[in-house]
């Protein structure tokens, strides 16, 4: 308590302790105020990196953050519309799919499931004169051409059976009763009917999947137009270009076409070479499109440019597109069980092999035997051939026209945006000066028709 009364030794000790306490106090204050070299360096690094990220986010309009890239393209709605027009009018301007064989699609004057139907086609199809038309056009029947090899083999065997009966007189030693063949024909008809029903079921399911392609690409493009394009036009157009390609990429994936058959469309719609090369180099290009969509959703979500509800809506639609890929892939990879098909084919061959001698040995003359055998053969072989055609439905579905309708739906969602609402903040955009007529030069006169059945059967 009394510093002067203390001995000199004790005074010295007290001074040293006081100095030590003061030094410790000032060192602690200096460390707290980031005077420590290590903490100061760490803080400066974090500060500088945050500035770099902020500057990069503000300066980058694209998903690719390198502003010095050589292939960067400044996109706009007019370029997007012109690219769509180039694909629909020049690259894929044909009315029907050139990759489908004529035996399936027929000529332009024939009605076919592989073509897109108009109201006039329905009137012709439902006309009461259709019976006369079918009889007159029978020699040009596509089913007759497809079953011609089997029919010729059956005709040759019928002639042999008649010649054997007439020349070798086997009627007294070998006899095939028609009653036994009648029992076999009952089982055979049941097997053929069941297989045809399975083929029609697969055809209907595949058609529903392709109707969903138009539905989900249109939904995705409208969400992009409403949520992404107003906040980031470059990313919105980038996604719209990818979604517009979805139908064409799925078509090439299901028909196992070469890369060159779809590369021209991809490079026309993706002017950035890196984007086009990425899509074309993937094993499943359609999955690459969905991956790109989710990449942009994640990027904009981190920047808080879209709300959580908008992220959920976009991701849900992307999931629906992924479901279409899985459903169509399942149909393409899993046929009707081959054991069922082989059993039906063996029974059909045995029945047709036994039918000519049984008819001849029942007392019919050669001409009637030939006529009955060929008629029964055409009916059963034709039904079997139809079930095989429908078993792989992507050969006959009008995917070519549906892909064009899907691209049209995406383009309309981006170029035909509704006018601003009352009180809504208007965008300051030079593209607003362009009229809808200038942005929709890709339209055709027939685009207003419900040609592909836009989602009616979903």
Tab-separated table of C-alpha atoms in Angstrom:
chain	number	residue	atom	x	y	z
A	1	UNK	CA	0.000	0.000	0.000
A	2	UNK	CA	2.896	2.369	0.708
A	3	UNK	CA	5.403	2.103	-2.115
A	4	UNK	CA	8.017	4.435	-0.485
A	5	UNK	CA	8.001	2.431	2.735
A	6	UNK	CA	8.806	-0.812	0.978
A	7	UNK	CA	12.396	-2.070	0.744
A	8	UNK	CA	14.321	-1.319	-2.448
A	9	UNK	CA	14.388	-4.973	-3.482
A	10	UNK	CA	10.627	-5.219	-3.237
A	11	UNK	CA	10.227	-1.936	-5.127
A	12	UNK	CA	12.314	-3.309	-7.992
A	13	UNK	CA	10.192	-6.483	-8.169
A	14	UNK	CA	6.956	-4.484	-8.199
A	15	UNK	CA	8.199	-2.256	-11.053
A	16	UNK	CA	9.174	-5.259	-13.163
A	17	UNK	CA	5.778	-6.877	-12.603
A	18	UNK	CA	3.990	-3.664	-13.510
A	19	UNK	CA	5.966	-3.316	-16.752
A	20	UNK	CA	5.269	-6.974	-17.616
A	21	UNK	CA	1.509	-6.511	-17.084
A	22	UNK	CA	1.481	-3.379	-19.261
A	23	UNK	CA	3.446	-5.117	-22.039
A	24	UNK	CA	1.052	-8.066	-21.974
A	25	UNK	CA	-1.941	-5.727	-22.113
A	26	UNK	CA	-0.672	-3.756	-25.110
A	27	UNK	CA	0.278	-6.945	-26.979
A	28	UNK	CA	-3.213	-8.323	-26.421
A	29	UNK	CA	-4.816	-5.124	-27.691
A	30	UNK	CA	-2.574	-5.185	-30.754
A	31	UNK	CA	-3.509	-8.793	-31.557
A	32	UNK	CA	-7.188	-7.994	-31.096
A	33	UNK	CA	-6.885	-5.156	-33.595
A	34	UNK	CA	-5.412	-7.520	-36.264
A	35	UNK	CA	-1.866	-6.326	-35.621
A	36	UNK	CA	-0.723	-9.951	-35.685
A	37	UNK	CA	1.110	-10.619	-38.982
A	38	UNK	CA	-0.528	-14.037	-39.611
A	39	UNK	CA	-4.075	-12.848	-38.946
A	40	UNK	CA	-3.526	-9.707	-40.984
A	41	UNK	CA	-2.330	-11.754	-43.981
A	42	UNK	CA	-5.275	-14.179	-43.723
A	43	UNK	CA	-7.799	-11.343	-43.548
A	44	UNK	CA	-6.304	-9.538	-46.530
A	45	UNK	CA	-6.424	-12.718	-48.616
A	46	UNK	CA	-10.098	-13.263	-47.807
A	47	UNK	CA	-10.882	-9.632	-48.568
A	48	UNK	CA	-9.101	-9.675	-51.892
A	49	UNK	CA	-10.699	-12.976	-52.961
A	50	UNK	CA	-14.169	-11.681	-52.100
A	51	UNK	CA	-13.536	-8.595	-54.212
A	52	UNK	CA	-12.435	-10.775	-57.119
A	53	UNK	CA	-15.573	-12.917	-56.872
A	54	UNK	CA	-17.845	-9.875	-56.673
A	55	UNK	CA	-16.183	-8.189	-59.624
A	56	UNK	CA	-16.319	-11.408	-61.636
A	57	UNK	CA	-20.008	-11.967	-60.919
A	58	UNK	CA	-20.918	-8.448	-61.915
A	59	UNK	CA	-18.900	-8.533	-65.120
A	60	UNK	CA	-19.852	-12.010	-66.325
A	61	UNK	CA	-23.157	-12.410	-68.199
A	62	UNK	CA	-22.527	-16.078	-68.956
A	63	UNK	CA	-22.172	-19.324	-67.092
A	64	UNK	CA	-18.546	-19.375	-68.140
A	65	UNK	CA	-16.667	-16.944	-65.942
A	66	UNK	CA	-13.650	-16.405	-68.198
A	67	UNK	CA	-14.231	-13.048	-69.851
A	68	UNK	CA	-11.236	-13.509	-72.147
A	69	UNK	CA	-12.544	-16.624	-73.911
A	70	UNK	CA	-12.260	-16.488	-77.675
A	71	UNK	CA	-15.511	-18.293	-78.430
A	72	UNK	CA	-17.757	-16.051	-76.380
A	73	UNK	CA	-20.910	-15.000	-78.287
A	74	UNK	CA	-23.103	-12.017	-77.516
A	75	UNK	CA	-26.565	-13.454	-78.094
A	76	UNK	CA	-29.940	-11.775	-78.571
A	77	UNK	CA	-33.500	-12.710	-79.505
A	78	UNK	CA	-33.101	-11.765	-83.157
A	79	UNK	CA	-30.136	-14.108	-83.596
A	80	UNK	CA	-32.022	-16.825	-81.764
A	81	UNK	CA	-35.031	-16.397	-84.069
A	82	UNK	CA	-32.848	-16.446	-87.180
A	83	UNK	CA	-31.114	-19.657	-86.054
A	84	UNK	CA	-34.477	-21.334	-85.447
A	85	UNK	CA	-35.598	-20.267	-88.916
A	86	UNK	CA	-32.435	-21.710	-90.439
A	87	UNK	CA	-33.054	-25.082	-88.817
A	88	UNK	CA	-36.781	-25.307	-89.584
A	89	UNK	CA	-36.645	-23.955	-93.140
A	90	UNK	CA	-33.207	-24.913	-94.450
A	91	UNK	CA	-31.575	-27.729	-92.475
A	92	UNK	CA	-34.817	-29.571	-91.715
A	93	UNK	CA	-37.251	-28.063	-94.170
A	94	UNK	CA	-38.626	-31.341	-95.558
A	95	UNK	CA	-42.251	-32.164	-94.812
A	96	UNK	CA	-41.525	-35.730	-93.729
A	97	UNK	CA	-38.574	-37.475	-92.135
A	98	UNK	CA	-36.020	-38.386	-94.825
A	99	UNK	CA	-34.459	-41.018	-92.549
A	100	UNK	CA	-37.618	-43.188	-92.459
A	101	UNK	CA	-37.903	-45.846	-95.154
A	102	UNK	CA	-40.737	-45.549	-97.670
A	103	UNK	CA	-42.085	-48.948	-96.644
A	104	UNK	CA	-43.049	-47.394	-93.302
A	105	UNK	CA	-43.988	-43.832	-94.159
A	106	UNK	CA	-45.316	-44.358	-97.675
A	107	UNK	CA	-45.593	-41.619	-100.283
A	108	UNK	CA	-46.876	-38.106	-99.749
A	109	UNK	CA	-50.284	-39.118	-101.151
A	110	UNK	CA	-50.757	-41.955	-98.639
A	111	UNK	CA	-52.064	-41.620	-95.110
A	112	UNK	CA	-49.540	-42.887	-92.604
A	113	UNK	CA	-49.084	-42.923	-88.843
A	114	UNK	CA	-45.525	-41.764	-89.453
A	115	UNK	CA	-46.778	-38.456	-90.826
A	116	UNK	CA	-48.473	-35.530	-89.176
A	117	UNK	CA	-52.208	-35.480	-89.823
A	118	UNK	CA	-54.354	-32.485	-90.648
A	119	UNK	CA	-58.138	-32.123	-90.475
A	120	UNK	CA	-58.370	-32.940	-94.189
A	121	UNK	CA	-56.496	-36.189	-93.578
A	122	UNK	CA	-59.023	-37.143	-90.916
A	123	UNK	CA	-61.916	-36.441	-93.288
A	124	UNK	CA	-60.323	-38.684	-95.920
A	125	UNK	CA	-59.608	-41.398	-93.362
A	126	UNK	CA	-63.224	-41.449	-92.074
A	127	UNK	CA	-64.822	-41.294	-95.504
A	128	UNK	CA	-67.219	-44.105	-96.446
A	129	UNK	CA	-65.340	-44.473	-99.702
A	130	UNK	CA	-62.345	-45.772	-97.807
A	131	UNK	CA	-63.271	-49.390	-98.613
A	132	UNK	CA	-63.044	-48.806	-102.355
A	133	UNK	CA	-59.840	-46.822	-101.878
A	134	UNK	CA	-58.226	-49.614	-99.879
A	135	UNK	CA	-59.205	-52.257	-102.452
A	136	UNK	CA	-57.945	-50.192	-105.386
A	137	UNK	CA	-54.658	-49.371	-103.602
A	138	UNK	CA	-54.081	-52.950	-102.445
A	139	UNK	CA	-51.355	-53.683	-105.047
A	140	UNK	CA	-49.423	-50.678	-103.645
A	141	UNK	CA	-49.990	-51.711	-100.044
A	142	UNK	CA	-46.949	-51.222	-97.804
A	143	UNK	CA	-47.884	-54.267	-95.742
A	144	UNK	CA	-48.086	-56.364	-98.906
A	145	UNK	CA	-44.572	-55.279	-99.872
A	146	UNK	CA	-43.239	-56.090	-96.417
A	147	UNK	CA	-44.800	-59.572	-96.382
A	148	UNK	CA	-43.986	-60.330	-100.018
A	149	UNK	CA	-40.959	-62.592	-99.256
A	150	UNK	CA	-42.966	-64.718	-96.829
A	151	UNK	CA	-45.890	-64.845	-99.246
A	152	UNK	CA	-43.675	-65.980	-102.108
A	153	UNK	CA	-42.201	-68.742	-99.932
A	154	UNK	CA	-45.714	-69.833	-98.942
A	155	UNK	CA	-46.813	-69.844	-102.585
A	156	UNK	CA	-43.866	-71.988	-103.580
A	157	UNK	CA	-44.634	-74.475	-100.822
A	158	UNK	CA	-48.316	-74.602	-101.811
A	159	UNK	CA	-47.380	-75.450	-105.402
A	160	UNK	CA	-45.056	-78.173	-104.130
A	161	UNK	CA	-47.764	-79.601	-101.854
A	162	UNK	CA	-50.262	-79.703	-104.721
A	163	UNK	CA	-47.706	-81.293	-107.067
A	164	UNK	CA	-46.796	-83.910	-104.471
A	165	UNK	CA	-50.474	-84.794	-103.983
A	166	UNK	CA	-51.162	-85.027	-107.709
A	167	UNK	CA	-48.005	-86.874	-108.749
A	168	UNK	CA	-47.050	-89.069	-105.814
A	169	UNK	CA	-50.563	-89.970	-104.629
A	170	UNK	CA	-49.819	-89.566	-100.924
A	171	UNK	CA	-53.445	-88.982	-100.062
A	172	UNK	CA	-54.010	-92.631	-99.202
A	173	UNK	CA	-51.025	-92.911	-96.891
A	174	UNK	CA	-50.732	-89.436	-95.253
A	175	UNK	CA	-53.690	-87.376	-94.166
A	176	UNK	CA	-53.757	-84.114	-92.136
A	177	UNK	CA	-57.284	-83.468	-90.859
A	178	UNK	CA	-58.516	-79.867	-90.946
A	179	UNK	CA	-60.086	-80.284	-87.493
A	180	UNK	CA	-56.656	-80.652	-85.922
A	181	UNK	CA	-55.414	-77.561	-87.732
A	182	UNK	CA	-58.519	-75.743	-86.506
A	183	UNK	CA	-57.454	-76.348	-82.911
A	184	UNK	CA	-53.957	-75.065	-83.673
A	185	UNK	CA	-55.335	-72.000	-85.438
A	186	UNK	CA	-57.270	-71.070	-82.283
A	187	UNK	CA	-54.101	-70.955	-80.166
A	188	UNK	CA	-52.200	-69.218	-82.960
A	189	UNK	CA	-54.840	-66.510	-83.333
A	190	UNK	CA	-54.755	-65.928	-79.586
A	191	UNK	CA	-50.953	-65.572	-79.577
A	192	UNK	CA	-50.957	-63.221	-82.562
A	193	UNK	CA	-53.737	-61.086	-81.056
A	194	UNK	CA	-51.964	-60.826	-77.723
A	195	UNK	CA	-48.701	-59.878	-79.386
A	196	UNK	CA	-50.439	-57.258	-81.520
A	197	UNK	CA	-52.049	-55.763	-78.406
A	198	UNK	CA	-48.651	-55.571	-76.743
A	199	UNK	CA	-47.213	-53.841	-79.803
A	200	UNK	CA	-50.065	-51.316	-79.896
A	201	UNK	CA	-49.605	-50.684	-76.182
A	202	UNK	CA	-45.916	-49.929	-76.694
A	203	UNK	CA	-46.771	-47.669	-79.624
A	204	UNK	CA	-49.275	-45.736	-77.524
A	205	UNK	CA	-46.836	-45.358	-74.634
A	206	UNK	CA	-44.091	-44.113	-76.945
A	207	UNK	CA	-46.473	-41.622	-78.515
A	208	UNK	CA	-47.440	-40.312	-75.089
A	209	UNK	CA	-43.784	-39.872	-74.211
A	210	UNK	CA	-43.204	-37.819	-77.337
A	211	UNK	CA	-46.249	-35.684	-76.638
A	212	UNK	CA	-44.636	-34.924	-73.293
A	213	UNK	CA	-41.521	-33.762	-75.130
A	214	UNK	CA	-43.553	-30.883	-76.591
A	215	UNK	CA	-45.290	-30.267	-73.267
A	216	UNK	CA	-42.176	-30.154	-71.078
A	217	UNK	CA	-39.966	-28.250	-73.504
A	218	UNK	CA	-42.687	-25.633	-73.824
A	219	UNK	CA	-43.069	-25.469	-70.041
A	220	UNK	CA	-39.320	-25.185	-69.542
A	221	UNK	CA	-38.950	-22.445	-72.137
A	222	UNK	CA	-41.807	-20.458	-70.605
A	223	UNK	CA	-40.208	-20.725	-67.161
A	224	UNK	CA	-36.909	-19.595	-68.663
A	225	UNK	CA	-38.641	-16.663	-70.341
A	226	UNK	CA	-40.398	-15.648	-67.108
A	227	UNK	CA	-37.687	-16.296	-64.487
A	228	UNK	CA	-34.237	-16.351	-66.061
A	229	UNK	CA	-34.342	-14.152	-69.156
A	230	UNK	CA	-35.396	-10.946	-67.322
A	231	UNK	CA	-32.472	-11.224	-64.886
A	232	UNK	CA	-29.805	-12.650	-67.203
A	233	UNK	CA	-30.564	-12.517	-70.911
A	234	UNK	CA	-27.441	-14.359	-72.031
A	235	UNK	CA	-28.106	-17.318	-69.762
A	236	UNK	CA	-31.791	-17.313	-70.690
A	237	UNK	CA	-31.011	-17.537	-74.401
A	238	UNK	CA	-28.319	-20.138	-73.761
A	239	UNK	CA	-30.841	-22.396	-72.017
A	240	UNK	CA	-33.494	-21.731	-74.669
A	241	UNK	CA	-31.081	-22.888	-77.366
A	242	UNK	CA	-30.329	-26.077	-75.431
A	243	UNK	CA	-34.017	-26.820	-74.787
A	244	UNK	CA	-34.860	-26.228	-78.463
A	245	UNK	CA	-32.416	-29.023	-79.340
A	246	UNK	CA	-33.906	-31.536	-76.898
A	247	UNK	CA	-36.376	-33.126	-79.347
A	248	UNK	CA	-33.807	-33.472	-82.137
A	249	UNK	CA	-31.233	-34.978	-79.778
A	250	UNK	CA	-33.751	-37.460	-78.358
A	251	UNK	CA	-34.796	-38.471	-81.875
A	252	UNK	CA	-31.200	-39.169	-82.917
A	253	UNK	CA	-30.652	-41.054	-79.674
A	254	UNK	CA	-33.630	-43.379	-80.226
A	255	UNK	CA	-32.960	-44.007	-83.919
A	256	UNK	CA	-29.217	-44.552	-83.359
A	257	UNK	CA	-28.225	-42.060	-86.025
A	258	UNK	CA	-24.657	-40.920	-86.516
A	259	UNK	CA	-23.277	-37.724	-85.007
A	260	UNK	CA	-23.086	-36.062	-88.432
A	261	UNK	CA	-26.868	-36.307	-88.884
A	262	UNK	CA	-27.503	-34.016	-85.917
A	263	UNK	CA	-24.254	-32.026	-85.757
A	264	UNK	CA	-25.463	-29.395	-88.223
A	265	UNK	CA	-28.475	-28.579	-86.039
A	266	UNK	CA	-26.424	-28.464	-82.839
A	267	UNK	CA	-23.809	-26.137	-84.313
A	268	UNK	CA	-26.507	-23.924	-85.807
A	269	UNK	CA	-28.301	-23.518	-82.485
A	270	UNK	CA	-25.164	-23.344	-80.291
A	271	UNK	CA	-22.880	-20.744	-81.887
A	272	UNK	CA	-20.381	-21.159	-79.063
A	273	UNK	CA	-18.086	-23.942	-80.272
A	274	UNK	CA	-17.340	-25.152	-76.728
A	275	UNK	CA	-21.048	-25.649	-75.999
A	276	UNK	CA	-21.624	-27.495	-79.282
A	277	UNK	CA	-18.569	-29.716	-78.804
A	278	UNK	CA	-19.653	-30.555	-75.265
A	279	UNK	CA	-23.145	-31.664	-76.350
A	280	UNK	CA	-21.900	-33.684	-79.338
A	281	UNK	CA	-19.181	-35.430	-77.333
A	282	UNK	CA	-21.554	-36.855	-74.726
A	283	UNK	CA	-22.825	-40.399	-74.709
A	284	UNK	CA	-26.365	-39.088	-74.129
A	285	UNK	CA	-26.657	-35.535	-75.473
A	286	UNK	CA	-30.125	-35.130	-73.971
A	287	UNK	CA	-28.713	-35.666	-70.484
A	288	UNK	CA	-26.085	-33.018	-71.257
A	289	UNK	CA	-28.907	-30.553	-71.949
A	290	UNK	CA	-30.484	-31.272	-68.558
A	291	UNK	CA	-27.097	-30.977	-66.851
A	292	UNK	CA	-26.662	-27.554	-68.440
A	293	UNK	CA	-30.089	-26.460	-67.202
A	294	UNK	CA	-29.319	-27.486	-63.636
A	295	UNK	CA	-25.909	-25.848	-63.797
A	296	UNK	CA	-27.514	-22.517	-64.661
A	297	UNK	CA	-30.186	-22.956	-61.976
A	298	UNK	CA	-27.497	-23.527	-59.359
A	299	UNK	CA	-25.458	-20.564	-60.586
A	300	UNK	CA	-28.369	-18.118	-60.518
A	301	UNK	CA	-29.529	-19.457	-57.178
A	302	UNK	CA	-26.153	-18.723	-55.615
A	303	UNK	CA	-26.331	-15.192	-56.995
A	304	UNK	CA	-29.880	-14.773	-55.603
A	305	UNK	CA	-31.166	-13.837	-59.062
A	306	UNK	CA	-34.038	-16.315	-58.846
A	307	UNK	CA	-36.227	-17.215	-55.903
A	308	UNK	CA	-36.367	-20.607	-54.237
A	309	UNK	CA	-39.840	-21.285	-55.644
A	310	UNK	CA	-38.551	-20.501	-59.129
A	311	UNK	CA	-35.616	-22.879	-58.654
A	312	UNK	CA	-38.024	-25.632	-57.611
A	313	UNK	CA	-40.269	-25.065	-60.650
A	314	UNK	CA	-37.329	-25.129	-63.055
A	315	UNK	CA	-35.784	-28.206	-61.477
A	316	UNK	CA	-39.121	-30.045	-61.457
A	317	UNK	CA	-39.518	-29.461	-65.198
A	318	UNK	CA	-35.935	-30.605	-65.776
A	319	UNK	CA	-36.785	-33.776	-63.849
A	320	UNK	CA	-39.814	-34.307	-66.127
A	321	UNK	CA	-37.557	-34.093	-69.189
A	322	UNK	CA	-35.257	-36.630	-67.581
A	323	UNK	CA	-38.247	-38.926	-67.041
A	324	UNK	CA	-38.994	-38.785	-70.772
A	325	UNK	CA	-35.427	-39.882	-71.530
A	326	UNK	CA	-35.752	-42.818	-69.143
A	327	UNK	CA	-39.185	-43.897	-70.416
A	328	UNK	CA	-38.192	-43.820	-74.090
A	329	UNK	CA	-34.906	-45.561	-73.321
A	330	UNK	CA	-36.774	-48.339	-71.525
A	331	UNK	CA	-39.032	-48.929	-74.534
A	332	UNK	CA	-36.062	-49.012	-76.871
A	333	UNK	CA	-34.000	-51.351	-74.697
A	334	UNK	CA	-36.692	-53.857	-73.664
A	335	UNK	CA	-38.674	-55.651	-76.407
A	336	UNK	CA	-41.539	-58.072	-76.023
A	337	UNK	CA	-40.003	-61.242	-74.516
A	338	UNK	CA	-38.193	-63.059	-77.292
A	339	UNK	CA	-39.321	-66.467	-76.036
A	340	UNK	CA	-42.928	-65.432	-76.669
A	341	UNK	CA	-42.024	-64.125	-80.120
A	342	UNK	CA	-40.111	-67.255	-81.127
A	343	UNK	CA	-42.895	-69.553	-79.897
A	344	UNK	CA	-45.487	-67.626	-81.927
A	345	UNK	CA	-43.296	-67.645	-85.037
A	346	UNK	CA	-42.660	-71.411	-84.828
A	347	UNK	CA	-46.349	-72.149	-84.385
A	348	UNK	CA	-47.195	-69.838	-87.309
A	349	UNK	CA	-44.686	-71.543	-89.615
A	350	UNK	CA	-45.949	-75.018	-88.624
A	351	UNK	CA	-49.567	-74.014	-89.271
A	352	UNK	CA	-48.875	-72.474	-92.677
A	353	UNK	CA	-46.700	-75.465	-93.615
A	354	UNK	CA	-49.517	-77.883	-92.809
A	355	UNK	CA	-52.364	-75.854	-94.289
A	356	UNK	CA	-51.860	-76.447	-98.086
A	357	UNK	CA	-51.654	-80.265	-97.924
A	358	UNK	CA	-54.604	-80.382	-95.531
A	359	UNK	CA	-56.733	-78.281	-97.855
A	360	UNK	CA	-55.695	-80.250	-100.907
A	361	UNK	CA	-56.233	-83.587	-99.267
A	362	UNK	CA	-59.677	-82.458	-98.046
A	363	UNK	CA	-60.880	-82.446	-101.658
A	364	UNK	CA	-60.281	-78.848	-102.798
A	365	UNK	CA	-58.820	-78.323	-106.244
A	366	UNK	CA	-55.437	-76.688	-106.787
A	367	UNK	CA	-56.749	-73.180	-107.506
A	368	UNK	CA	-58.960	-73.016	-104.423
A	369	UNK	CA	-56.178	-74.433	-102.275
A	370	UNK	CA	-53.826	-71.740	-103.509
A	371	UNK	CA	-56.373	-68.947	-102.976
A	372	UNK	CA	-57.333	-70.014	-99.430
A	373	UNK	CA	-53.720	-70.575	-98.393
A	374	UNK	CA	-52.548	-67.215	-99.656
A	375	UNK	CA	-55.473	-65.397	-98.020
A	376	UNK	CA	-54.896	-67.036	-94.644
A	377	UNK	CA	-51.163	-66.486	-95.014
A	378	UNK	CA	-51.586	-62.782	-95.789
A	379	UNK	CA	-53.857	-62.305	-92.761
A	380	UNK	CA	-51.595	-64.079	-90.277
A	381	UNK	CA	-48.247	-62.964	-91.700
A	382	UNK	CA	-49.543	-59.408	-91.947
A	383	UNK	CA	-50.676	-59.425	-88.322
A	384	UNK	CA	-47.324	-60.811	-87.235
A	385	UNK	CA	-45.471	-58.182	-89.276
A	386	UNK	CA	-47.557	-55.369	-87.789
A	387	UNK	CA	-46.811	-56.526	-84.261
A	388	UNK	CA	-43.078	-56.469	-85.072
A	389	UNK	CA	-43.329	-52.943	-86.500
A	390	UNK	CA	-45.161	-51.608	-83.448
A	391	UNK	CA	-42.826	-53.425	-81.075
A	392	UNK	CA	-40.126	-50.866	-81.948
A	393	UNK	CA	-42.398	-47.803	-82.034
A	394	UNK	CA	-39.701	-45.190	-82.660
A	395	UNK	CA	-39.420	-46.329	-86.285
A	396	UNK	CA	-42.967	-45.173	-87.065
A	397	UNK	CA	-43.685	-42.337	-84.611
A	398	UNK	CA	-43.463	-38.924	-86.354
A	399	UNK	CA	-40.541	-37.780	-84.224
A	400	UNK	CA	-39.332	-35.543	-87.042
A	401	UNK	CA	-42.470	-33.409	-86.994
A	402	UNK	CA	-42.737	-33.489	-83.198
A	403	UNK	CA	-39.159	-32.225	-82.894
A	404	UNK	CA	-40.049	-29.314	-85.172
A	405	UNK	CA	-43.147	-28.569	-83.072
A	406	UNK	CA	-41.038	-28.661	-79.919
A	407	UNK	CA	-38.543	-26.186	-81.363
A	408	UNK	CA	-41.415	-23.939	-82.449
A	409	UNK	CA	-42.875	-24.019	-78.932
A	410	UNK	CA	-39.529	-23.026	-77.393
A	411	UNK	CA	-39.017	-20.224	-79.895
A	412	UNK	CA	-42.537	-18.876	-79.338
A	413	UNK	CA	-42.010	-18.804	-75.580
A	414	UNK	CA	-38.953	-16.583	-76.025
A	415	UNK	CA	-40.070	-14.334	-78.883
A	416	UNK	CA	-43.808	-14.015	-78.123
A	417	UNK	CA	-43.583	-12.800	-74.559
A	418	UNK	CA	-46.757	-11.157	-73.199
A	419	UNK	CA	-46.885	-7.376	-72.731
A	420	UNK	CA	-45.983	-5.835	-69.387
A	421	UNK	CA	-48.641	-5.746	-66.701
A	422	UNK	CA	-49.976	-2.525	-65.277
A	423	UNK	CA	-47.507	-1.275	-62.698
A	424	UNK	CA	-44.841	-3.771	-63.734
A	425	UNK	CA	-41.345	-2.408	-64.187
A	426	UNK	CA	-40.551	-2.284	-67.894
A	427	UNK	CA	-37.231	-3.541	-69.156
A	428	UNK	CA	-34.884	-1.171	-70.870
A	429	UNK	CA	-34.005	-3.420	-73.770
A	430	UNK	CA	-33.255	-2.587	-77.371
A	431	UNK	CA	-34.989	-5.821	-78.414
A	432	UNK	CA	-38.285	-4.372	-77.233
A	433	UNK	CA	-38.211	-2.171	-80.310
A	434	UNK	CA	-38.472	-5.257	-82.525
A	435	UNK	CA	-41.995	-6.308	-83.413
A	436	UNK	CA	-43.283	-9.835	-82.997
A	437	UNK	CA	-43.446	-10.170	-86.772
A	438	UNK	CA	-39.714	-9.486	-86.993
A	439	UNK	CA	-38.963	-12.053	-84.301
A	440	UNK	CA	-41.205	-14.803	-85.716
A	441	UNK	CA	-39.944	-15.094	-89.274
A	442	UNK	CA	-39.625	-18.850	-88.657
A	443	UNK	CA	-43.418	-19.272	-88.747
A	444	UNK	CA	-45.100	-21.179	-91.560
A	445	UNK	CA	-48.713	-21.155	-92.671
A	446	UNK	CA	-49.256	-24.688	-91.363
A	447	UNK	CA	-47.818	-23.987	-87.922
A	448	UNK	CA	-51.216	-22.978	-86.591
A	449	UNK	CA	-52.667	-26.439	-87.297
A	450	UNK	CA	-52.716	-29.050	-84.573
A	451	UNK	CA	-50.576	-31.283	-86.764
A	452	UNK	CA	-48.806	-33.465	-84.239
A	453	UNK	CA	-51.578	-33.598	-81.635
A	454	UNK	CA	-49.899	-31.193	-79.214
A	455	UNK	CA	-50.196	-33.051	-75.915
A	456	UNK	CA	-53.867	-33.881	-76.438
A	457	UNK	CA	-53.261	-37.505	-75.522
A	458	UNK	CA	-51.084	-36.841	-72.435
